[in-house]
Coordinates of C-alpha atoms in Angstrom, one line a residue:
M1 CA 39.9 7.0 -17.6
T2 CA 39.8 8.8 -14.3
A3 CA 40.2 6.6 -11.2
P4 CA 37.3 6.6 -8.8
E5 CA 37.6 8.9 -5.8
E6 CA 38.8 7.1 -2.6
P7 CA 36.8 7.5 0.6
P8 CA 38.4 10.1 2.9
A9 CA 40.5 8.8 5.7
G10 CA 38.6 7.9 8.9
R11 CA 35.5 7.3 6.9
H12 CA 33.9 3.9 6.5
P13 CA 31.7 3.8 3.5
G14 CA 29.3 1.3 5.1
G15 CA 28.1 3.4 8.0
H16 CA 28.0 6.9 9.6
G17 CA 30.9 9.1 8.9
G18 CA 32.8 11.8 10.6
P19 CA 31.8 15.4 10.8
G20 CA 34.1 16.4 7.9
D21 CA 32.3 14.0 5.6
R22 CA 28.8 15.5 6.0
P23 CA 27.6 18.4 3.8
D24 CA 26.5 21.6 5.4
R25 CA 22.9 21.2 6.6
T26 CA 22.3 24.9 7.0
A27 CA 22.3 25.7 3.3
R28 CA 20.4 23.1 1.4
P29 CA 19.5 23.6 -2.2
P30 CA 15.8 23.8 -3.2
R31 CA 14.1 20.5 -3.2
P32 CA 13.4 19.4 -6.7
R33 CA 9.9 18.6 -7.8
R34 CA 9.2 14.9 -7.8
P35 CA 8.6 13.7 -11.3
A36 CA 5.3 12.2 -12.2
A37 CA 5.3 8.4 -12.1
P38 CA 5.3 6.8 -15.5
G39 CA 2.2 4.9 -16.7
G40 CA -0.2 7.6 -17.8
A41 CA -1.1 5.4 -20.8
V42 CA -2.1 2.6 -18.4
V43 CA -4.3 4.9 -16.4
A44 CA -5.9 6.1 -19.5
A45 CA -6.4 2.6 -20.7
V46 CA -8.4 1.8 -17.6
H47 CA -10.3 5.1 -17.2
A48 CA -11.3 5.5 -20.9
P49 CA -13.2 2.2 -21.1
A50 CA -14.8 2.9 -17.7
A51 CA -15.9 6.3 -18.8
A52 CA -17.3 4.9 -22.1
L53 CA -19.2 2.2 -20.3
A54 CA -20.5 4.7 -17.8
C55 CA -21.8 7.1 -20.6
W56 CA -23.3 4.2 -22.6
S57 CA -25.0 2.8 -19.5
L58 CA -26.4 6.2 -18.4
G59 CA -27.7 6.9 -21.9
R60 CA -29.4 3.5 -22.3
T61 CA -30.9 3.7 -18.9
L62 CA -32.3 7.2 -19.6
W63 CA -33.7 6.0 -22.9
D64 CA -35.2 2.7 -21.8
G65 CA -36.2 3.8 -18.3
L66 CA -35.7 2.0 -15.0
D67 CA -36.8 -1.6 -14.5
R68 CA -38.1 -2.2 -11.0
P69 CA -37.3 1.3 -9.7
G70 CA -37.9 0.3 -6.1
V71 CA -35.3 -2.4 -6.3
A72 CA -32.9 -0.1 -8.1
L73 CA -33.3 2.6 -5.5
A74 CA -32.8 0.1 -2.6
F75 CA -29.6 -1.2 -4.0
G76 CA -28.4 2.3 -4.9
V77 CA -29.0 3.4 -1.4
L78 CA -27.2 0.3 0.0
I79 CA -24.2 0.9 -2.3
A80 CA -24.1 4.7 -1.5
V81 CA -24.3 4.0 2.3
G82 CA -21.5 1.5 1.9
E83 CA -19.4 4.1 0.1
L84 CA -20.1 6.7 2.7
V85 CA -19.5 4.5 5.6
G86 CA -16.2 3.3 4.1
W87 CA -15.0 6.9 3.6
G88 CA -12.5 8.0 6.2
P89 CA -9.6 10.3 6.9
A90 CA -6.7 10.3 4.4
P91 CA -4.1 7.7 5.1
A92 CA -0.7 8.7 6.4
S93 CA 0.9 8.1 3.0
G94 CA -1.5 10.3 1.1
D95 CA -4.6 9.5 -0.9
R96 CA -3.1 6.3 -2.3
P97 CA -3.6 3.3 0.1
E98 CA -1.1 0.5 0.4
P99 CA -1.8 -2.7 -1.6
G100 CA -3.8 -5.0 0.5
E101 CA -5.8 -2.1 1.8
R102 CA -7.4 -1.2 -1.5
E103 CA -11.1 -1.9 -0.6
A104 CA -12.1 1.0 1.6
A105 CA -15.9 0.3 1.1
P106 CA -16.5 -3.5 1.3
L107 CA -20.2 -3.0 1.9
G108 CA -20.6 -0.9 -1.2
A109 CA -18.6 -3.5 -3.2
A110 CA -20.8 -6.4 -2.0
G111 CA -24.0 -4.5 -2.8
A112 CA -22.8 -3.6 -6.3
L113 CA -21.8 -7.3 -7.0
A114 CA -25.1 -8.5 -5.6
Y115 CA -27.1 -6.2 -7.8
A116 CA -25.0 -7.4 -10.8
L117 CA -26.0 -11.0 -10.0
L118 CA -29.7 -10.2 -9.2
G119 CA -32.1 -12.2 -11.4
E120 CA -35.2 -12.1 -9.1
A121 CA -36.5 -10.0 -6.3
G122 CA -39.2 -11.4 -4.0
G123 CA -39.9 -14.2 -6.4
A124 CA -40.5 -11.8 -9.4
P125 CA -38.0 -11.7 -12.2
T126 CA -35.9 -8.6 -12.9
A127 CA -34.7 -7.4 -16.2
H128 CA -32.5 -4.4 -15.4
G129 CA -29.6 -5.8 -17.5
V130 CA -26.1 -4.5 -17.8
P131 CA -26.8 -0.7 -18.5
Q132 CA -29.0 -0.2 -15.5
T133 CA -26.6 -2.1 -13.2
V134 CA -23.7 0.0 -14.2
A135 CA -25.8 3.2 -14.0
V136 CA -27.0 2.5 -10.5
V137 CA -23.5 1.6 -9.3
L138 CA -22.0 4.7 -10.9
A139 CA -24.7 7.0 -9.3
A140 CA -24.0 5.5 -5.9
G141 CA -20.3 5.8 -6.4
L142 CA -20.6 9.5 -7.3
V143 CA -22.6 10.0 -4.1
G144 CA -19.7 8.4 -2.2
L145 CA -17.3 11.0 -3.6
V146 CA -19.2 13.9 -2.1
P147 CA -17.5 13.8 1.4
R148 CA -14.0 13.9 -0.2
L149 CA -15.0 16.9 -2.3
A150 CA -16.5 18.6 0.7
H151 CA -13.3 18.2 2.6
G152 CA -11.2 19.6 -0.3
R153 CA -9.6 16.2 -1.3
R154 CA -9.2 14.9 -4.8
P155 CA -11.9 12.5 -5.9
A156 CA -10.7 8.9 -5.9
L157 CA -11.4 8.0 -9.5
D158 CA -9.3 4.8 -9.7
P159 CA -11.6 2.8 -7.3
L160 CA -14.7 4.1 -9.1
A161 CA -13.3 3.2 -12.5
R162 CA -12.4 -0.3 -11.3
R163 CA -15.9 -0.7 -9.7
V164 CA -17.6 0.3 -13.0
L165 CA -15.5 -2.1 -15.0
T166 CA -15.7 -5.1 -12.7
V167 CA -19.5 -4.7 -12.1
G168 CA -20.0 -4.4 -15.8
F169 CA -18.0 -7.6 -16.3
A170 CA -20.0 -9.5 -13.7
A171 CA -23.3 -8.2 -15.1
T172 CA -22.2 -9.0 -18.7
C173 CA -21.4 -12.6 -17.7
F174 CA -24.6 -13.1 -15.6
H175 CA -27.5 -11.3 -17.3
P176 CA -27.4 -12.9 -20.8
L177 CA -27.3 -16.3 -19.2
H178 CA -30.2 -15.5 -16.9
T179 CA -32.3 -13.9 -19.6
A180 CA -31.7 -16.8 -22.0
G181 CA -32.7 -19.3 -19.3
A182 CA -29.3 -21.0 -19.3
L183 CA -29.3 -20.8 -15.5
G184 CA -32.7 -22.4 -15.2
G185 CA -33.6 -26.0 -14.4
W186 CA -31.1 -28.0 -12.3
A187 CA -28.7 -25.1 -12.0
A188 CA -31.3 -22.7 -10.6
S189 CA -32.8 -24.9 -8.0
G190 CA -29.8 -27.1 -7.0
P191 CA -26.7 -26.3 -5.0
L192 CA -24.7 -25.6 -8.1
R193 CA -26.2 -22.1 -8.5
P194 CA -24.4 -20.6 -5.5
L195 CA -21.2 -22.3 -6.7
L196 CA -21.6 -20.7 -10.2
L197 CA -22.2 -17.3 -8.6
I198 CA -19.1 -17.7 -6.4
G199 CA -17.0 -18.7 -9.3
L200 CA -18.2 -15.7 -11.3
L201 CA -17.4 -13.4 -8.4
A202 CA -14.0 -15.0 -7.9
L203 CA -13.2 -14.3 -11.6
T204 CA -14.5 -10.7 -11.1
A205 CA -12.3 -10.2 -8.0
L206 CA -9.3 -11.5 -9.9
C207 CA -9.9 -9.0 -12.7
D208 CA -10.2 -6.3 -10.1
A209 CA -6.9 -7.3 -8.5
V210 CA -5.2 -7.1 -11.9
L211 CA -6.6 -3.6 -12.5
A212 CA -5.7 -2.4 -9.0
A213 CA -2.1 -3.6 -9.4
A214 CA -1.8 -2.1 -12.9
L215 CA -3.1 1.3 -11.6
A216 CA -0.8 1.2 -8.6
R217 CA 2.1 0.4 -10.9
A218 CA 1.2 3.3 -13.2
R219 CA 0.8 5.7 -10.3
T220 CA 3.9 4.8 -8.3
G221 CA 6.3 3.0 -10.6
W222 CA 6.6 0.1 -8.2
P223 CA 7.2 -3.4 -9.6
Y224 CA 4.0 -5.0 -10.9
G225 CA 4.7 -8.5 -9.6
P226 CA 4.8 -7.7 -5.9
L227 CA 1.8 -5.4 -6.3
L228 CA -0.3 -8.1 -7.9
R229 CA 0.8 -10.6 -5.2
D230 CA -0.3 -8.2 -2.4
E231 CA -3.6 -7.6 -4.2
L232 CA -4.2 -11.4 -4.5
R233 CA -3.3 -11.9 -0.9
A234 CA -5.9 -9.3 0.0
L235 CA -8.6 -11.3 -1.8
L236 CA -8.2 -14.0 0.9
G237 CA -9.3 -11.6 3.5
T238 CA -11.9 -8.9 2.8
G239 CA -12.2 -10.1 -0.8
T240 CA -13.6 -13.4 0.3
A241 CA -16.1 -11.7 2.6
I242 CA -17.2 -9.4 -0.1
C243 CA -17.8 -12.2 -2.6
A244 CA -19.7 -14.3 -0.1
T245 CA -21.9 -11.5 1.0
G246 CA -22.7 -10.5 -2.6
V247 CA -23.8 -14.0 -3.4
V248 CA -25.9 -14.3 -0.2
I249 CA -27.6 -11.0 -0.8
S250 CA -28.5 -11.8 -4.4
L251 CA -29.9 -15.3 -3.4
A252 CA -31.7 -14.0 -0.4
T253 CA -33.3 -11.1 -2.2
A254 CA -34.6 -13.4 -4.9
V255 CA -36.6 -15.3 -2.2
A256 CA -37.3 -12.8 0.6
G257 CA -37.3 -9.5 -1.3
L258 CA -35.7 -6.3 -0.2
W259 CA -35.9 -7.2 3.5
A260 CA -32.8 -9.3 3.0
L261 CA -30.6 -6.3 2.3
P262 CA -30.3 -5.0 5.9
V263 CA -30.3 -8.5 7.4
F264 CA -27.4 -9.9 5.4
C265 CA -25.4 -6.6 5.2
L266 CA -25.2 -6.2 9.0
P267 CA -22.3 -8.8 9.5
L268 CA -20.2 -7.2 6.8
L269 CA -20.9 -3.8 8.2
L270 CA -19.8 -4.9 11.7
T271 CA -16.7 -6.5 10.1
Q272 CA -15.9 -3.2 8.4
F273 CA -16.1 -1.3 11.7
A274 CA -13.8 -3.9 13.3
L275 CA -11.3 -3.6 10.5
R276 CA -11.3 0.2 10.9
R277 CA -10.6 -0.1 14.6
F278 CA -7.8 -2.5 13.8
A279 CA -6.4 0.0 11.3
A280 CA -6.6 2.8 13.9
V281 CA -4.7 0.6 16.4
R282 CA -2.0 -0.1 13.8
A283 CA -1.7 3.6 13.1
T284 CA -1.3 4.4 16.8
Y285 CA 1.2 1.5 17.1
R286 CA 3.3 3.0 14.2
Q287 CA 3.2 6.5 15.7
T288 CA 4.4 5.1 19.1
I289 CA 7.4 3.4 17.3
A290 CA 8.1 6.7 15.4
S291 CA 8.0 8.6 18.7
L292 CA 10.4 6.1 20.3
A293 CA 12.7 6.4 17.4
R294 CA 12.8 10.2 17.8
S295 CA 14.4 9.8 21.3
T296 CA 17.8 9.6 19.7
E297 CA 17.2 12.8 17.9
I298 CA 15.9 14.6 20.9
A299 CA 18.9 13.4 23.0
G300 CA 21.2 14.7 20.3
Y301 CA 22.6 11.3 19.3
T302 CA 21.4 11.5 15.6
P303 CA 20.6 14.3 13.2
H304 CA 17.0 15.5 13.0
G305 CA 14.8 13.6 10.6
H306 CA 17.4 10.8 10.0
A307 CA 15.2 7.9 11.3
R308 CA 12.2 9.1 9.3
R309 CA 14.1 9.5 6.1
V310 CA 15.8 6.1 6.5
A311 CA 12.4 4.4 7.2
A312 CA 10.6 6.0 4.2
L313 CA 13.4 5.2 1.8
S314 CA 14.0 1.7 3.1
R315 CA 10.3 0.9 2.5
A316 CA 10.6 2.2 -1.0
V317 CA 13.7 0.1 -1.7
G318 CA 12.1 -2.9 -0.1
R319 CA 9.1 -2.5 -2.4
E320 CA 11.5 -2.2 -5.4
L321 CA 13.1 -5.5 -4.4
G322 CA 9.7 -7.2 -4.2
L323 CA 9.2 -7.6 -0.5
S324 CA 5.7 -8.4 0.7
A325 CA 3.5 -6.0 2.7
P326 CA 4.2 -7.7 6.1
D327 CA 8.0 -7.7 5.4
L328 CA 7.7 -4.0 4.5
D329 CA 6.1 -3.2 7.8
V330 CA 8.9 -5.0 9.6
L331 CA 11.5 -3.2 7.5
E332 CA 10.0 0.2 8.2
H333 CA 9.8 -0.4 12.0
A334 CA 13.4 -1.6 12.1
A335 CA 14.6 1.4 10.0
L336 CA 12.9 3.8 12.4
M337 CA 14.7 2.2 15.5
H338 CA 18.0 1.3 13.9
D339 CA 19.9 3.9 15.9
I340 CA 18.2 3.4 19.3
G341 CA 21.2 1.5 20.7
Q342 CA 23.2 4.8 20.7
L343 CA 21.3 5.8 23.8
S344 CA 23.7 3.4 25.7
L345 CA 26.7 5.7 24.9
L346 CA 27.8 8.1 27.6
D347 CA 28.7 10.8 25.1
P348 CA 27.1 11.1 21.6
V349 CA 29.2 10.3 18.6
P350 CA 29.6 13.4 16.4
D351 CA 26.7 13.4 13.9
G352 CA 25.8 9.8 15.0
A353 CA 28.9 8.4 13.3
T354 CA 29.4 4.9 14.6
A355 CA 31.7 3.7 11.8
P356 CA 35.0 5.0 13.4
L357 CA 34.2 3.0 16.6
P358 CA 35.8 -0.4 17.0
S359 CA 33.8 -3.4 15.6
A360 CA 33.2 -4.8 19.1
E361 CA 31.7 -1.4 20.1
Q362 CA 29.5 -1.3 17.0
R363 CA 28.2 -4.8 17.8
R364 CA 27.6 -3.9 21.4
I365 CA 25.5 -0.9 20.4
A366 CA 23.5 -3.0 17.9
L367 CA 22.8 -5.7 20.5
L368 CA 21.7 -3.1 23.0
G369 CA 19.5 -1.6 20.4
G370 CA 17.9 -4.9 19.7
A371 CA 17.4 -5.5 23.4
V372 CA 15.5 -2.2 23.7
V373 CA 13.4 -3.0 20.6
R374 CA 12.4 -6.4 22.1
Q375 CA 11.0 -4.5 25.2
T376 CA 8.6 -2.5 23.0
G377 CA 6.6 -5.6 22.0
V378 CA 7.3 -5.3 18.3
P379 CA 7.8 -8.5 16.2
A380 CA 11.1 -10.3 16.9
E381 CA 12.1 -9.8 13.3
V382 CA 12.4 -6.1 13.9
A383 CA 14.9 -6.7 16.8
V384 CA 16.9 -9.1 14.6
I385 CA 17.4 -6.5 12.0
V386 CA 18.5 -3.9 14.5
E387 CA 20.9 -6.5 16.1
R388 CA 22.5 -7.5 12.9
Q389 CA 23.4 -4.1 11.6
A390 CA 27.1 -4.5 12.4
D391 CA 27.4 -7.9 10.8
P392 CA 29.0 -8.4 7.4
Y393 CA 26.3 -7.9 4.8
R394 CA 26.6 -11.4 3.4
D395 CA 25.5 -12.7 6.8
Q396 CA 22.5 -10.4 7.1
P397 CA 18.9 -10.9 6.0
V398 CA 17.9 -8.8 3.1
T399 CA 15.9 -6.4 5.3
A400 CA 19.0 -5.6 7.4
R401 CA 21.0 -5.1 4.2
I402 CA 18.4 -2.5 3.1
V403 CA 18.6 -0.6 6.3
R404 CA 22.4 -0.7 6.3
T405 CA 22.6 0.7 2.8
V406 CA 19.9 3.3 3.1
N407 CA 21.3 4.4 6.5
A408 CA 24.7 4.9 4.9
Y409 CA 23.2 6.8 1.9
D410 CA 21.4 9.2 4.2
D411 CA 24.5 9.8 6.1
L412 CA 26.7 10.3 3.0
S413 CA 24.2 12.7 1.4
G414 CA 23.4 14.5 4.6
G415 CA 19.7 14.3 4.0
A416 CA 20.1 17.1 1.5
A417 CA 17.9 17.3 -1.6
G418 CA 20.6 18.3 -4.1
T419 CA 21.3 15.8 -6.9
G420 CA 25.1 16.3 -6.6
G421 CA 25.1 15.0 -3.0
A422 CA 22.9 12.1 -4.0
L423 CA 25.1 11.1 -6.9
R424 CA 28.3 11.3 -4.8
A425 CA 26.6 9.2 -2.1
L426 CA 25.6 6.5 -4.6
E427 CA 29.1 6.5 -6.1
R428 CA 30.5 5.9 -2.7
L429 CA 28.1 3.1 -2.0
R430 CA 28.9 1.4 -5.4
L431 CA 32.6 1.5 -4.5
A432 CA 31.8 -0.3 -1.2
T433 CA 29.8 -3.1 -2.7
A434 CA 32.7 -5.5 -2.5
R435 CA 32.5 -5.7 1.3
E436 CA 30.0 -3.4 2.9
H437 CA 26.8 -3.3 0.7
E438 CA 24.7 -5.7 -1.3
P439 CA 25.0 -4.6 -5.0
L440 CA 21.3 -5.4 -5.7
V441 CA 20.2 -3.2 -2.8
V442 CA 22.4 -0.3 -4.0
E443 CA 21.0 -0.5 -7.5
A444 CA 17.5 -0.7 -6.2
L445 CA 18.2 2.4 -4.2
A446 CA 19.5 4.1 -7.4
R447 CA 16.3 3.2 -9.3
V448 CA 14.1 4.6 -6.5
L449 CA 16.1 7.8 -6.4
G450 CA 16.0 8.0 -10.2
R451 CA 12.2 8.1 -10.0
G452 CA 12.2 10.9 -7.5
G453 CA 11.6 8.5 -4.6
R454 CA 13.5 10.6 -2.1
P455 CA 11.6 10.7 1.2
V456 CA 10.1 14.1 2.1

């Protein structure tokens, strides 16, 4: 058996290397196409029942006619307005939002759930049933896709499929009980009715979280457990407001009629605008951090695009290891600014290679970088990760281990797209797992790269 290749002299496998170790950046091979994420069967298993339910509902509604057309139109307009108001520019990561940010139209979701649980309107009973409920929600959802199509973006079919299935589930649970009179008597007039509706919507929201995590797993290949955990955590925020608003709208419409729609939708609409402003602030905050991280590249201390590649790949590895969404944000910010301490050097290290420096100098650079990071106002955890880069990996938090390994990988591979450089870099990292790199982090990096998860 051939002995593994030893690292070249003067090169430390855990950090930046010397100029002779880096491949030629001027002649990169063509970037391979990213393979499609596995899970097409899961997507089909969600979309096919949604399409079947939608077709059946439309057919039955056209055959039987609309019950209370005015009420159906009012709720359809409410849901469509919620979808249109919730529509916005594409997120920075593409058309797929991060888990925890899955509900782009909370007003539309609340209106759809309220219509599914509507048994009376203005004191008069309704009998629209499951088919009409799904048909109205589907028509409003299709209206919400118009702006995306007008701007040349792909229609977001996953949220629409989930909306059809979850609304169909809620209506299927509610309307047979309401029609049979099982919700009458003490349950209809007492305080238990709101509790029953809240419990039903909580179960519906749980089903939606399971579907959202399954679709995200199928689209991205990320681990299902952390995705489901992030979706469930999101239910404690906007999910709670959506369920509560849906129950209030359905109960208020039963007594006050359609006048209740604008009155009880206004708080959720204002909350949605506030959340959008908060998301815009977060995006500006991240752009500021990215601009600060580029200072080392502009000054010639690190190669072009190094911080961006390390940040993107570190986030992917962190997700592979099951980190939560807040920890992923901290990890990404730390990866962006992990080299900022090199600005303290009088002369740049060739290619940003700090490994040949003495250990005391490496720690000084890391501590200076952490001091700079603390002045930016980012969370203290970000500065801790930057400060602990030069520590032995067994003494580091898992986020610092990820940045250390991904940083070394990008340095060893030179940021090139060729599979040969990536394989050689992974082999070098595996040889250094005894002292320099956490084996679990290296293998998580290998899995991410194996799925085509190289940052662009």
